[in-house]
Amino acid sequence: MHSEAEAALARLAETTGIPVAATQAGKGALPHHHPRDVGGIGHTGTAVADELARTADLVIGVGTRYSDFTTASGTLFAVPGVRFVNLNITSFDAHKLAALPLVADARAGLDALCAALDGHRVDAAYEQEYAKGKAAWDEAVNRAFARPDHAARPTQAQVLGALDRVVGPSDVIVNAAGSLPGDLHKLWRPRGRRDYHLEYGYSCMGYEIPAAIGVRMASPDRPVWALVGDGTYLMMPTELVTAVQEGIPIKVVLLQNHGYASIGGLSASVGAERFGTAYRFRGPDGGYTGDPLPVDLAANAASLGLDVLRPGSVGELEDALAEARAATRPTCVYVETETADTVPGVPAAQAWWDVPVAETASRSAAVAARTEYERRAAARRRYL
């Protein structure tokens, strides 16, 4: 992205038939409709991209740092003897995974690789294999985006589906924290250049609103969307006042699921049973099992000067998003969502992520989680 290598990447993929999977930072380097684009890779990746990674004998990494999510904590690239060629302007990253390092600018390096591979093309059967996988994943996304009951409260995936139907190639989405980055990496269909802006190096809660202001100031002709969960909103909503003061018409999609749902899901997966992750009063048992807290984030956004739209169902959602897109002042679309523990939504993780589990805990959930953790960790690879 930073070296403006999108066209060079497309040429390499088109002339060789090599499929392209993207990290969070690289998503959108090829548009979703490109036949060589197989979507996100790693713990939050697509089924087709992760299966290609598991069966690859050669991986070409362009600009990637091979983070823990990308490599599924060292378990994703599973073929014995798999080799890596890393094109990176940073020598440290180019040498990762015992790779053949190509220390160069991404665009210049891709042009050189394209010339060196002139006349080479992958087997037709391989192209057919990943084309079939890409089509199957597209159907999975369609199912997640579908809205069979227009009167129902939407899932987070259905919110993304409604937004997908509203935005155009010029729109930019901004996100950073919670469960949204994973859902976006799996499901979002990038259309144009630099339309997918995620800060996921540290998953910084509170980044989205000020970042959206900055993106809009840098690109005043592009609609800019800050996708914000309720947990992130509670961390840092106050820059909305700056957007109002300066007349910067960002669009905020505020998703309310009444808790730290992302951390709650992660907590459940490691045997910690979602402790303290719901916005509820304490119940008779001493846990957070009482009534929901009387928190009205839509009223808070209105008090900071935003126009606030409150669609009450999945059927009303798309109209509200379209109204926000056309707005000329800062506007918030506030959406109460169903959560993954109440209704199906996003496809499950296609690859592992190493989140350590208590080794000596005695609660049954933690014991079961530790057994699964040890099974997964045994598949970790050291590429030496």
mmCIF file of C-alpha atoms in Angstrom:
data_model
loop_
_atom_site.group_PDB
_atom_site.id
_atom_site.type_symbol
_atom_site.label_atom_id
_atom_site.label_comp_id
_atom_site.label_asym_id
_atom_site.label_seq_id
_atom_site.Cartn_x
_atom_site.Cartn_y
_atom_site.Cartn_z
ATOM 1 C CA MET A 1 0.000 0.000 0.000
ATOM 2 C CA HIS A 2 2.659 2.537 1.046
ATOM 3 C CA SER A 3 4.769 1.904 -2.066
ATOM 4 C CA GLU A 4 1.677 2.029 -4.329
ATOM 5 C CA ALA A 5 2.403 -1.491 -5.519
ATOM 6 C CA GLU A 6 -1.195 -2.551 -6.180
ATOM 7 C CA ALA A 7 -0.843 -2.575 -9.971
ATOM 8 C CA ALA A 8 2.453 -4.482 -9.794
ATOM 9 C CA LEU A 9 0.847 -7.061 -7.501
ATOM 10 C CA ALA A 10 -2.087 -7.447 -9.883
ATOM 11 C CA ARG A 11 0.279 -8.001 -12.843
ATOM 12 C CA LEU A 12 2.205 -10.690 -10.990
ATOM 13 C CA ALA A 13 -0.981 -12.470 -9.936
ATOM 14 C CA GLU A 14 -2.578 -12.228 -13.376
ATOM 15 C CA THR A 15 0.448 -13.421 -15.361
ATOM 16 C CA THR A 16 1.380 -16.305 -13.034
ATOM 17 C CA GLY A 17 -1.986 -17.360 -11.580
ATOM 18 C CA ILE A 18 -0.547 -17.154 -8.057
ATOM 19 C CA PRO A 19 -3.357 -16.479 -5.533
ATOM 20 C CA VAL A 20 -3.091 -13.488 -3.205
ATOM 21 C CA ALA A 21 -4.103 -13.586 0.463
ATOM 22 C CA ALA A 22 -4.012 -10.435 2.574
ATOM 23 C CA THR A 23 -3.109 -9.490 6.117
ATOM 24 C CA GLN A 24 -5.088 -6.733 7.810
ATOM 25 C CA ALA A 25 -2.593 -4.153 6.548
ATOM 26 C CA GLY A 26 -2.678 -5.548 3.013
ATOM 27 C CA LYS A 27 -6.423 -6.070 2.612
ATOM 28 C CA GLY A 28 -7.634 -4.140 -0.415
ATOM 29 C CA ALA A 29 -4.348 -4.396 -2.324
ATOM 30 C CA LEU A 30 -6.476 -6.360 -4.761
ATOM 31 C CA PRO A 31 -10.212 -5.653 -4.929
ATOM 32 C CA HIS A 32 -12.484 -8.444 -3.769
ATOM 33 C CA HIS A 33 -13.762 -9.160 -7.286
ATOM 34 C CA HIS A 34 -10.253 -9.891 -8.608
ATOM 35 C CA PRO A 35 -10.098 -13.624 -9.418
ATOM 36 C CA ARG A 36 -6.712 -14.010 -7.678
ATOM 37 C CA ASP A 37 -7.850 -12.427 -4.412
ATOM 38 C CA VAL A 38 -8.708 -15.097 -1.817
ATOM 39 C CA GLY A 39 -9.275 -12.745 1.114
ATOM 40 C CA GLY A 40 -7.739 -12.545 4.553
ATOM 41 C CA ILE A 41 -5.147 -14.990 5.878
ATOM 42 C CA GLY A 42 -4.433 -16.348 9.346
ATOM 43 C CA HIS A 43 -6.509 -16.593 12.507
ATOM 44 C CA THR A 44 -9.095 -14.170 11.122
ATOM 45 C CA GLY A 45 -8.705 -15.317 7.530
ATOM 46 C CA THR A 46 -10.940 -17.051 5.024
ATOM 47 C CA ALA A 47 -11.240 -20.812 4.667
ATOM 48 C CA VAL A 48 -9.790 -20.757 1.153
ATOM 49 C CA ALA A 49 -6.772 -18.590 2.037
ATOM 50 C CA ASP A 50 -5.926 -20.623 5.117
ATOM 51 C CA GLU A 51 -6.206 -23.928 3.279
ATOM 52 C CA LEU A 52 -3.927 -22.614 0.534
ATOM 53 C CA ALA A 53 -1.443 -21.599 3.240
ATOM 54 C CA ARG A 54 -1.588 -25.017 4.903
ATOM 55 C CA THR A 55 -0.813 -26.791 1.639
ATOM 56 C CA ALA A 56 1.681 -24.335 0.116
ATOM 57 C CA ASP A 57 5.251 -25.427 -0.617
ATOM 58 C CA LEU A 58 6.335 -21.834 -1.334
ATOM 59 C CA VAL A 59 5.042 -18.639 0.259
ATOM 60 C CA ILE A 60 5.924 -15.196 -1.123
ATOM 61 C CA GLY A 61 5.523 -12.577 1.589
ATOM 62 C CA VAL A 62 5.294 -8.973 0.401
ATOM 63 C CA GLY A 63 5.681 -6.334 3.107
ATOM 64 C CA THR A 64 4.385 -8.625 5.828
ATOM 65 C CA ARG A 65 5.744 -8.856 9.359
ATOM 66 C CA TYR A 66 4.332 -12.398 9.795
ATOM 67 C CA SER A 67 2.496 -11.478 12.966
ATOM 68 C CA ASP A 68 0.982 -13.987 15.358
ATOM 69 C CA PHE A 69 -2.438 -13.668 13.701
ATOM 70 C CA THR A 70 -0.998 -14.061 10.193
ATOM 71 C CA THR A 71 0.897 -17.270 10.961
ATOM 72 C CA ALA A 72 -1.786 -18.674 13.293
ATOM 73 C CA SER A 73 0.883 -18.611 16.000
ATOM 74 C CA GLY A 74 3.287 -20.635 13.889
ATOM 75 C CA THR A 75 0.790 -23.379 12.935
ATOM 76 C CA LEU A 76 -0.548 -22.244 9.560
ATOM 77 C CA PHE A 77 2.179 -23.104 7.038
ATOM 78 C CA ALA A 78 2.120 -26.840 7.635
ATOM 79 C CA VAL A 79 3.800 -28.560 4.678
ATOM 80 C CA PRO A 80 7.138 -30.133 5.658
ATOM 81 C CA GLY A 81 9.888 -28.249 3.879
ATOM 82 C CA VAL A 82 7.761 -25.213 3.055
ATOM 83 C CA ARG A 83 9.975 -22.326 1.972
ATOM 84 C CA PHE A 84 9.499 -18.570 2.108
ATOM 85 C CA VAL A 85 10.578 -15.707 -0.150
ATOM 86 C CA ASN A 86 10.123 -12.413 1.677
ATOM 87 C CA LEU A 87 10.093 -9.122 -0.191
ATOM 88 C CA ASN A 88 10.379 -6.373 2.399
ATOM 89 C CA ILE A 89 12.090 -3.017 2.674
ATOM 90 C CA THR A 90 12.947 -3.913 6.296
ATOM 91 C CA SER A 91 15.710 -6.497 6.509
ATOM 92 C CA PHE A 92 14.520 -7.813 9.877
ATOM 93 C CA ASP A 93 11.142 -8.799 8.427
ATOM 94 C CA ALA A 94 12.617 -10.068 5.162
ATOM 95 C CA HIS A 95 14.636 -12.683 7.069
ATOM 96 C CA LYS A 96 11.728 -14.066 9.107
ATOM 97 C CA LEU A 97 10.801 -17.759 8.878
ATOM 98 C CA ALA A 98 14.279 -18.586 7.531
ATOM 99 C CA ALA A 99 13.237 -17.024 4.227
ATOM 100 C CA LEU A 100 15.159 -16.104 1.118
ATOM 101 C CA PRO A 101 15.250 -12.338 1.811
ATOM 102 C CA LEU A 102 14.611 -9.810 -0.954
ATOM 103 C CA VAL A 103 15.269 -6.448 0.677
ATOM 104 C CA ALA A 104 13.607 -3.938 -1.627
ATOM 105 C CA ASP A 105 10.682 -1.610 -2.137
ATOM 106 C CA ALA A 106 7.512 -3.633 -2.727
ATOM 107 C CA ARG A 107 6.660 -2.131 -6.115
ATOM 108 C CA ALA A 108 10.203 -2.402 -7.503
ATOM 109 C CA GLY A 109 10.545 -5.913 -6.115
ATOM 110 C CA LEU A 110 7.236 -7.098 -7.562
ATOM 111 C CA ASP A 111 8.160 -5.689 -10.968
ATOM 112 C CA ALA A 112 11.461 -7.590 -10.814
ATOM 113 C CA LEU A 113 9.722 -10.802 -9.753
ATOM 114 C CA CYS A 114 7.195 -10.448 -12.551
ATOM 115 C CA ALA A 115 10.015 -10.136 -15.081
ATOM 116 C CA ALA A 116 11.907 -13.074 -13.584
ATOM 117 C CA LEU A 117 8.771 -15.270 -13.718
ATOM 118 C CA ASP A 118 7.929 -14.378 -17.309
ATOM 119 C CA GLY A 119 6.359 -17.435 -18.914
ATOM 120 C CA HIS A 120 5.661 -19.235 -15.643
ATOM 121 C CA ARG A 121 2.101 -20.114 -14.626
ATOM 122 C CA VAL A 122 0.710 -22.357 -11.917
ATOM 123 C CA ASP A 123 -1.118 -25.531 -12.903
ATOM 124 C CA ALA A 124 -4.642 -25.039 -14.212
ATOM 125 C CA ALA A 125 -5.920 -27.516 -11.618
ATOM 126 C CA TYR A 126 -4.516 -25.325 -8.847
ATOM 127 C CA GLU A 127 -6.295 -22.256 -10.244
ATOM 128 C CA GLN A 128 -9.543 -24.199 -10.422
ATOM 129 C CA GLU A 129 -9.068 -25.393 -6.847
ATOM 130 C CA TYR A 130 -8.736 -21.951 -5.317
ATOM 131 C CA ALA A 131 -11.411 -20.464 -7.604
ATOM 132 C CA LYS A 132 -13.807 -23.066 -6.200
ATOM 133 C CA GLY A 133 -12.706 -22.223 -2.651
ATOM 134 C CA LYS A 134 -13.156 -18.505 -3.290
ATOM 135 C CA ALA A 135 -16.688 -19.086 -4.587
ATOM 136 C CA ALA A 136 -17.533 -21.254 -1.552
ATOM 137 C CA TRP A 137 -16.328 -18.538 0.830
ATOM 138 C CA ASP A 138 -18.334 -15.911 -1.042
ATOM 139 C CA GLU A 139 -21.415 -18.025 -0.410
ATOM 140 C CA ALA A 140 -20.538 -18.226 3.291
ATOM 141 C CA VAL A 141 -20.292 -14.425 3.365
ATOM 142 C CA ASN A 142 -23.625 -14.120 1.572
ATOM 143 C CA ARG A 143 -25.223 -16.316 4.240
ATOM 144 C CA ALA A 144 -23.717 -14.192 7.016
ATOM 145 C CA PHE A 145 -24.963 -10.999 5.334
ATOM 146 C CA ALA A 146 -28.451 -12.375 4.573
ATOM 147 C CA ARG A 147 -31.481 -10.909 6.363
ATOM 148 C CA PRO A 148 -34.314 -13.462 6.238
ATOM 149 C CA ASP A 149 -36.291 -11.654 8.943
ATOM 150 C CA HIS A 150 -36.425 -7.920 8.279
ATOM 151 C CA ALA A 151 -38.076 -7.279 11.658
ATOM 152 C CA ALA A 152 -35.273 -8.907 13.663
ATOM 153 C CA ARG A 153 -32.497 -7.172 15.530
ATOM 154 C CA PRO A 154 -29.396 -7.447 13.308
ATOM 155 C CA THR A 155 -26.280 -9.429 13.955
ATOM 156 C CA GLN A 156 -22.924 -7.712 13.570
ATOM 157 C CA ALA A 157 -22.445 -9.563 10.279
ATOM 158 C CA GLN A 158 -25.781 -8.258 9.022
ATOM 159 C CA VAL A 159 -24.696 -4.715 9.891
ATOM 160 C CA LEU A 160 -21.618 -5.234 7.727
ATOM 161 C CA GLY A 161 -23.810 -6.696 5.000
ATOM 162 C CA ALA A 162 -26.078 -3.639 5.041
ATOM 163 C CA LEU A 163 -23.048 -1.349 4.910
ATOM 164 C CA ASP A 164 -21.639 -3.420 2.046
ATOM 165 C CA ARG A 165 -24.814 -2.729 0.073
ATOM 166 C CA VAL A 166 -24.682 1.027 0.774
ATOM 167 C CA VAL A 167 -21.047 2.009 0.226
ATOM 168 C CA GLY A 168 -19.274 2.648 -3.065
ATOM 169 C CA PRO A 169 -15.661 2.461 -4.258
ATOM 170 C CA SER A 170 -14.876 5.886 -2.765
ATOM 171 C CA ASP A 171 -15.976 5.058 0.790
ATOM 172 C CA VAL A 172 -13.408 4.352 3.521
ATOM 173 C CA ILE A 173 -14.065 2.207 6.575
ATOM 174 C CA VAL A 174 -12.010 2.748 9.735
ATOM 175 C CA ASN A 175 -11.761 0.267 12.597
ATOM 176 C CA ALA A 176 -9.290 -0.981 15.179
ATOM 177 C CA ALA A 177 -10.571 -3.024 18.104
ATOM 178 C CA GLY A 178 -13.049 -5.565 19.399
ATOM 179 C CA SER A 179 -14.558 -8.330 17.284
ATOM 180 C CA LEU A 180 -15.040 -6.066 14.260
ATOM 181 C CA PRO A 181 -11.455 -6.397 12.911
ATOM 182 C CA GLY A 182 -11.794 -10.169 12.724
ATOM 183 C CA ASP A 183 -15.230 -9.991 11.111
ATOM 184 C CA LEU A 184 -14.046 -7.383 8.609
ATOM 185 C CA HIS A 185 -10.938 -9.394 7.714
ATOM 186 C CA LYS A 186 -13.133 -12.404 6.960
ATOM 187 C CA LEU A 187 -16.173 -10.759 5.421
ATOM 188 C CA TRP A 188 -15.507 -7.278 4.059
ATOM 189 C CA ARG A 189 -15.337 -6.901 0.283
ATOM 190 C CA PRO A 190 -12.902 -4.101 -0.579
ATOM 191 C CA ARG A 191 -13.709 -2.292 -3.788
ATOM 192 C CA GLY A 192 -11.245 0.493 -4.392
ATOM 193 C CA ARG A 193 -7.851 1.759 -3.432
ATOM 194 C CA ARG A 194 -7.278 2.457 0.254
ATOM 195 C CA ASP A 195 -10.874 1.909 1.265
ATOM 196 C CA TYR A 196 -9.987 -0.392 4.207
ATOM 197 C CA HIS A 197 -8.193 1.330 7.097
ATOM 198 C CA LEU A 198 -7.579 -0.822 10.165
ATOM 199 C CA GLU A 199 -5.137 -0.155 12.981
ATOM 200 C CA TYR A 200 -4.503 -3.707 14.112
ATOM 201 C CA GLY A 201 -0.887 -3.679 15.216
ATOM 202 C CA TYR A 202 -2.028 -3.259 18.815
ATOM 203 C CA SER A 203 -5.831 -3.285 18.393
ATOM 204 C CA CYS A 204 -6.038 0.182 19.949
ATOM 205 C CA MET A 205 -9.430 0.902 21.454
ATOM 206 C CA GLY A 206 -10.414 4.499 20.797
ATOM 207 C CA TYR A 207 -8.517 4.898 17.526
ATOM 208 C CA GLU A 208 -11.498 4.832 15.197
ATOM 209 C CA ILE A 209 -13.135 8.221 15.725
ATOM 210 C CA PRO A 210 -10.004 10.428 15.612
ATOM 211 C CA ALA A 211 -8.644 8.318 12.757
ATOM 212 C CA ALA A 212 -11.838 8.801 10.773
ATOM 213 C CA ILE A 213 -11.530 12.568 11.297
ATOM 214 C CA GLY A 214 -7.966 12.428 9.964
ATOM 215 C CA VAL A 215 -8.899 10.300 6.958
ATOM 216 C CA ARG A 216 -11.746 12.648 6.056
ATOM 217 C CA MET A 217 -9.460 15.691 6.364
ATOM 218 C CA ALA A 218 -6.923 13.994 4.083
ATOM 219 C CA SER A 219 -9.622 12.906 1.607
ATOM 220 C CA PRO A 220 -12.458 15.442 1.851
ATOM 221 C CA ASP A 221 -14.246 13.992 -1.166
ATOM 222 C CA ARG A 222 -14.587 10.476 0.316
ATOM 223 C CA PRO A 223 -17.312 9.251 2.705
ATOM 224 C CA VAL A 224 -15.554 7.964 5.840
ATOM 225 C CA TRP A 225 -17.069 5.473 8.275
ATOM 226 C CA ALA A 226 -15.863 4.870 11.831
ATOM 227 C CA LEU A 227 -17.076 1.425 12.907
ATOM 228 C CA VAL A 228 -17.172 1.486 16.695
ATOM 229 C CA GLY A 229 -18.224 -1.058 19.283
ATOM 230 C CA ASP A 230 -19.728 -0.018 22.586
ATOM 231 C CA GLY A 231 -16.537 -0.891 24.485
ATOM 232 C CA THR A 232 -14.394 1.240 22.211
ATOM 233 C CA TYR A 233 -16.924 4.089 22.331
ATOM 234 C CA LEU A 234 -16.744 4.140 26.123
ATOM 235 C CA MET A 235 -12.965 4.490 25.910
ATOM 236 C CA MET A 236 -12.805 7.645 23.788
ATOM 237 C CA PRO A 237 -15.856 9.302 22.220
ATOM 238 C CA THR A 238 -14.830 12.862 22.931
ATOM 239 C CA GLU A 239 -13.180 13.636 19.591
ATOM 240 C CA LEU A 240 -16.707 13.674 18.193
ATOM 241 C CA VAL A 241 -16.891 17.196 19.576
ATOM 242 C CA THR A 242 -13.983 18.138 17.302
ATOM 243 C CA ALA A 243 -15.810 16.675 14.295
ATOM 244 C CA VAL A 244 -18.878 18.749 15.166
ATOM 245 C CA GLN A 245 -16.852 21.902 15.821
ATOM 246 C CA GLU A 246 -14.938 21.643 12.550
ATOM 247 C CA GLY A 247 -17.878 20.420 10.468
ATOM 248 C CA ILE A 248 -16.159 17.160 9.486
ATOM 249 C CA PRO A 249 -19.009 14.898 8.329
ATOM 250 C CA ILE A 250 -17.743 11.503 9.436
ATOM 251 C CA LYS A 251 -20.246 8.681 9.738
ATOM 252 C CA VAL A 252 -20.119 6.668 12.979
ATOM 253 C CA VAL A 253 -21.687 3.213 13.108
ATOM 254 C CA LEU A 254 -22.039 2.484 16.825
ATOM 255 C CA LEU A 255 -22.721 -1.170 17.623
ATOM 256 C CA GLN A 256 -24.215 -1.893 21.041
ATOM 257 C CA ASN A 257 -24.161 -5.476 22.306
ATOM 258 C CA HIS A 258 -24.118 -4.519 25.997
ATOM 259 C CA GLY A 259 -20.710 -5.844 26.870
ATOM 260 C CA TYR A 260 -17.142 -6.504 25.918
ATOM 261 C CA ALA A 261 -18.289 -9.240 23.547
ATOM 262 C CA SER A 262 -14.927 -9.766 21.876
ATOM 263 C CA ILE A 263 -13.133 -10.267 25.176
ATOM 264 C CA GLY A 264 -16.092 -12.289 26.418
ATOM 265 C CA GLY A 265 -15.759 -14.715 23.524
ATOM 266 C CA LEU A 266 -12.005 -14.952 23.983
ATOM 267 C CA SER A 267 -12.520 -15.461 27.723
ATOM 268 C CA ALA A 268 -14.927 -18.320 27.058
ATOM 269 C CA SER A 269 -12.489 -19.958 24.643
ATOM 270 C CA VAL A 270 -9.751 -20.119 27.289
ATOM 271 C CA GLY A 271 -11.995 -21.350 30.068
ATOM 272 C CA ALA A 272 -12.473 -18.042 31.881
ATOM 273 C CA GLU A 273 -16.267 -18.149 31.361
ATOM 274 C CA ARG A 274 -16.794 -14.535 30.206
ATOM 275 C CA PHE A 275 -16.208 -13.130 33.705
ATOM 276 C CA GLY A 276 -16.928 -9.412 34.024
ATOM 277 C CA THR A 277 -17.536 -8.798 30.307
ATOM 278 C CA ALA A 278 -21.267 -7.943 30.343
ATOM 279 C CA TYR A 279 -22.655 -4.498 31.149
ATOM 280 C CA ARG A 280 -24.842 -5.781 33.982
ATOM 281 C CA PHE A 281 -25.382 -5.163 37.670
ATOM 282 C CA ARG A 282 -24.165 -7.763 40.096
ATOM 283 C CA GLY A 283 -26.695 -10.508 40.740
ATOM 284 C CA PRO A 284 -27.494 -12.449 43.940
ATOM 285 C CA ASP A 285 -24.634 -14.829 43.133
ATOM 286 C CA GLY A 286 -22.123 -11.963 43.247
ATOM 287 C CA GLY A 287 -21.420 -12.182 39.535
ATOM 288 C CA TYR A 288 -22.420 -9.762 36.808
ATOM 289 C CA THR A 289 -25.703 -11.553 36.127
ATOM 290 C CA GLY A 290 -28.199 -8.859 37.108
ATOM 291 C CA ASP A 291 -30.184 -6.448 34.976
ATOM 292 C CA PRO A 292 -28.478 -4.614 32.089
ATOM 293 C CA LEU A 293 -26.921 -1.273 32.976
ATOM 294 C CA PRO A 294 -29.080 1.732 31.976
ATOM 295 C CA VAL A 295 -26.496 3.064 29.521
ATOM 296 C CA ASP A 296 -27.736 4.988 26.466
ATOM 297 C CA LEU A 297 -24.790 5.567 24.132
ATOM 298 C CA ALA A 298 -27.033 7.034 21.424
ATOM 299 C CA ALA A 299 -28.134 9.764 23.818
ATOM 300 C CA ASN A 300 -24.507 10.367 24.668
ATOM 301 C CA ALA A 301 -23.560 10.761 20.994
ATOM 302 C CA ALA A 302 -26.463 13.207 20.527
ATOM 303 C CA SER A 303 -25.309 15.175 23.563
ATOM 304 C CA LEU A 304 -21.920 15.637 21.886
ATOM 305 C CA GLY A 305 -23.624 17.224 18.885
ATOM 306 C CA LEU A 306 -24.112 14.371 16.393
ATOM 307 C CA ASP A 307 -27.252 13.639 14.454
ATOM 308 C CA VAL A 308 -28.232 10.146 15.640
ATOM 309 C CA LEU A 309 -30.264 7.566 13.728
ATOM 310 C CA ARG A 310 -31.702 4.578 15.607
ATOM 311 C CA PRO A 311 -32.785 1.807 13.240
ATOM 312 C CA GLY A 312 -34.783 -0.712 15.250
ATOM 313 C CA SER A 313 -34.444 -3.697 12.946
ATOM 314 C CA VAL A 314 -32.334 -5.135 10.180
ATOM 315 C CA GLY A 315 -34.972 -3.941 7.723
ATOM 316 C CA GLU A 316 -34.571 -0.306 8.814
ATOM 317 C CA LEU A 317 -30.795 -0.446 8.966
ATOM 318 C CA GLU A 318 -29.935 -0.004 5.302
ATOM 319 C CA ASP A 319 -32.082 3.126 4.963
ATOM 320 C CA ALA A 320 -30.403 4.624 8.038
ATOM 321 C CA LEU A 321 -26.939 3.925 6.628
ATOM 322 C CA ALA A 322 -27.902 5.484 3.297
ATOM 323 C CA GLU A 323 -29.191 8.576 5.119
ATOM 324 C CA ALA A 324 -25.945 8.815 7.074
ATOM 325 C CA ARG A 325 -23.893 8.470 3.890
ATOM 326 C CA ALA A 326 -25.723 11.430 2.351
ATOM 327 C CA ALA A 327 -25.428 13.568 5.503
ATOM 328 C CA THR A 328 -23.346 16.742 5.415
ATOM 329 C CA ARG A 329 -22.587 16.840 9.154
ATOM 330 C CA PRO A 330 -21.319 14.237 11.647
ATOM 331 C CA THR A 331 -23.895 11.484 11.943
ATOM 332 C CA CYS A 332 -24.169 8.369 14.086
ATOM 333 C CA VAL A 333 -26.095 5.212 13.231
ATOM 334 C CA TYR A 334 -26.755 3.476 16.539
ATOM 335 C CA VAL A 335 -27.496 -0.242 16.246
ATOM 336 C CA GLU A 336 -28.460 -2.723 18.951
ATOM 337 C CA THR A 337 -27.072 -6.065 17.800
ATOM 338 C CA GLU A 338 -27.547 -9.700 18.597
ATOM 339 C CA THR A 339 -24.398 -11.482 19.732
ATOM 340 C CA ALA A 340 -22.691 -14.642 18.573
ATOM 341 C CA ASP A 341 -23.826 -16.534 21.662
ATOM 342 C CA THR A 342 -27.506 -15.879 20.849
ATOM 343 C CA VAL A 343 -27.692 -16.252 17.067
ATOM 344 C CA PRO A 344 -25.343 -17.587 14.375
ATOM 345 C CA GLY A 345 -23.387 -14.975 12.489
ATOM 346 C CA VAL A 346 -19.789 -14.955 11.337
ATOM 347 C CA PRO A 347 -18.070 -18.214 10.289
ATOM 348 C CA ALA A 348 -15.800 -19.579 13.010
ATOM 349 C CA ALA A 349 -12.047 -18.963 13.057
ATOM 350 C CA GLN A 350 -10.308 -20.954 10.351
ATOM 351 C CA ALA A 351 -6.946 -21.084 12.140
ATOM 352 C CA TRP A 352 -5.596 -21.025 15.693
ATOM 353 C CA TRP A 353 -4.321 -18.173 17.842
ATOM 354 C CA ASP A 354 -2.079 -18.827 20.836
ATOM 355 C CA VAL A 355 -3.784 -17.387 23.912
ATOM 356 C CA PRO A 356 -2.322 -19.230 26.925
ATOM 357 C CA VAL A 357 -4.688 -21.100 29.230
ATOM 358 C CA ALA A 358 -4.235 -21.602 32.969
ATOM 359 C CA GLU A 359 -2.227 -24.793 33.490
ATOM 360 C CA THR A 360 -3.259 -25.565 37.071
ATOM 361 C CA ALA A 361 -6.886 -24.383 37.138
ATOM 362 C CA SER A 362 -9.491 -26.814 38.473
ATOM 363 C CA ARG A 363 -12.714 -25.454 36.959
ATOM 364 C CA SER A 364 -13.984 -27.812 34.274
ATOM 365 C CA ALA A 365 -14.105 -25.125 31.554
ATOM 366 C CA ALA A 366 -10.470 -24.210 32.124
ATOM 367 C CA VAL A 367 -9.347 -27.851 32.257
ATOM 368 C CA ALA A 368 -11.044 -28.555 28.918
ATOM 369 C CA ALA A 369 -9.591 -25.398 27.402
ATOM 370 C CA ARG A 370 -6.088 -26.344 28.560
ATOM 371 C CA THR A 371 -6.379 -29.768 26.925
ATOM 372 C CA GLU A 372 -7.367 -28.127 23.632
ATOM 373 C CA TYR A 373 -4.586 -25.565 23.999
ATOM 374 C CA GLU A 374 -1.923 -28.233 24.368
ATOM 375 C CA ARG A 375 -3.277 -30.084 21.348
ATOM 376 C CA ARG A 376 -3.108 -26.957 19.216
ATOM 377 C CA ALA A 377 0.277 -25.818 20.512
ATOM 378 C CA ALA A 378 1.821 -29.165 19.551
ATOM 379 C CA ALA A 379 1.342 -28.217 15.885
ATOM 380 C CA ARG A 380 3.523 -25.092 16.165
ATOM 381 C CA ARG A 381 6.352 -25.002 13.625
ATOM 382 C CA ARG A 382 9.845 -23.513 13.737
ATOM 383 C CA TYR A 383 10.968 -22.771 10.184
ATOM 384 C CA LEU A 384 14.705 -23.351 10.427
#
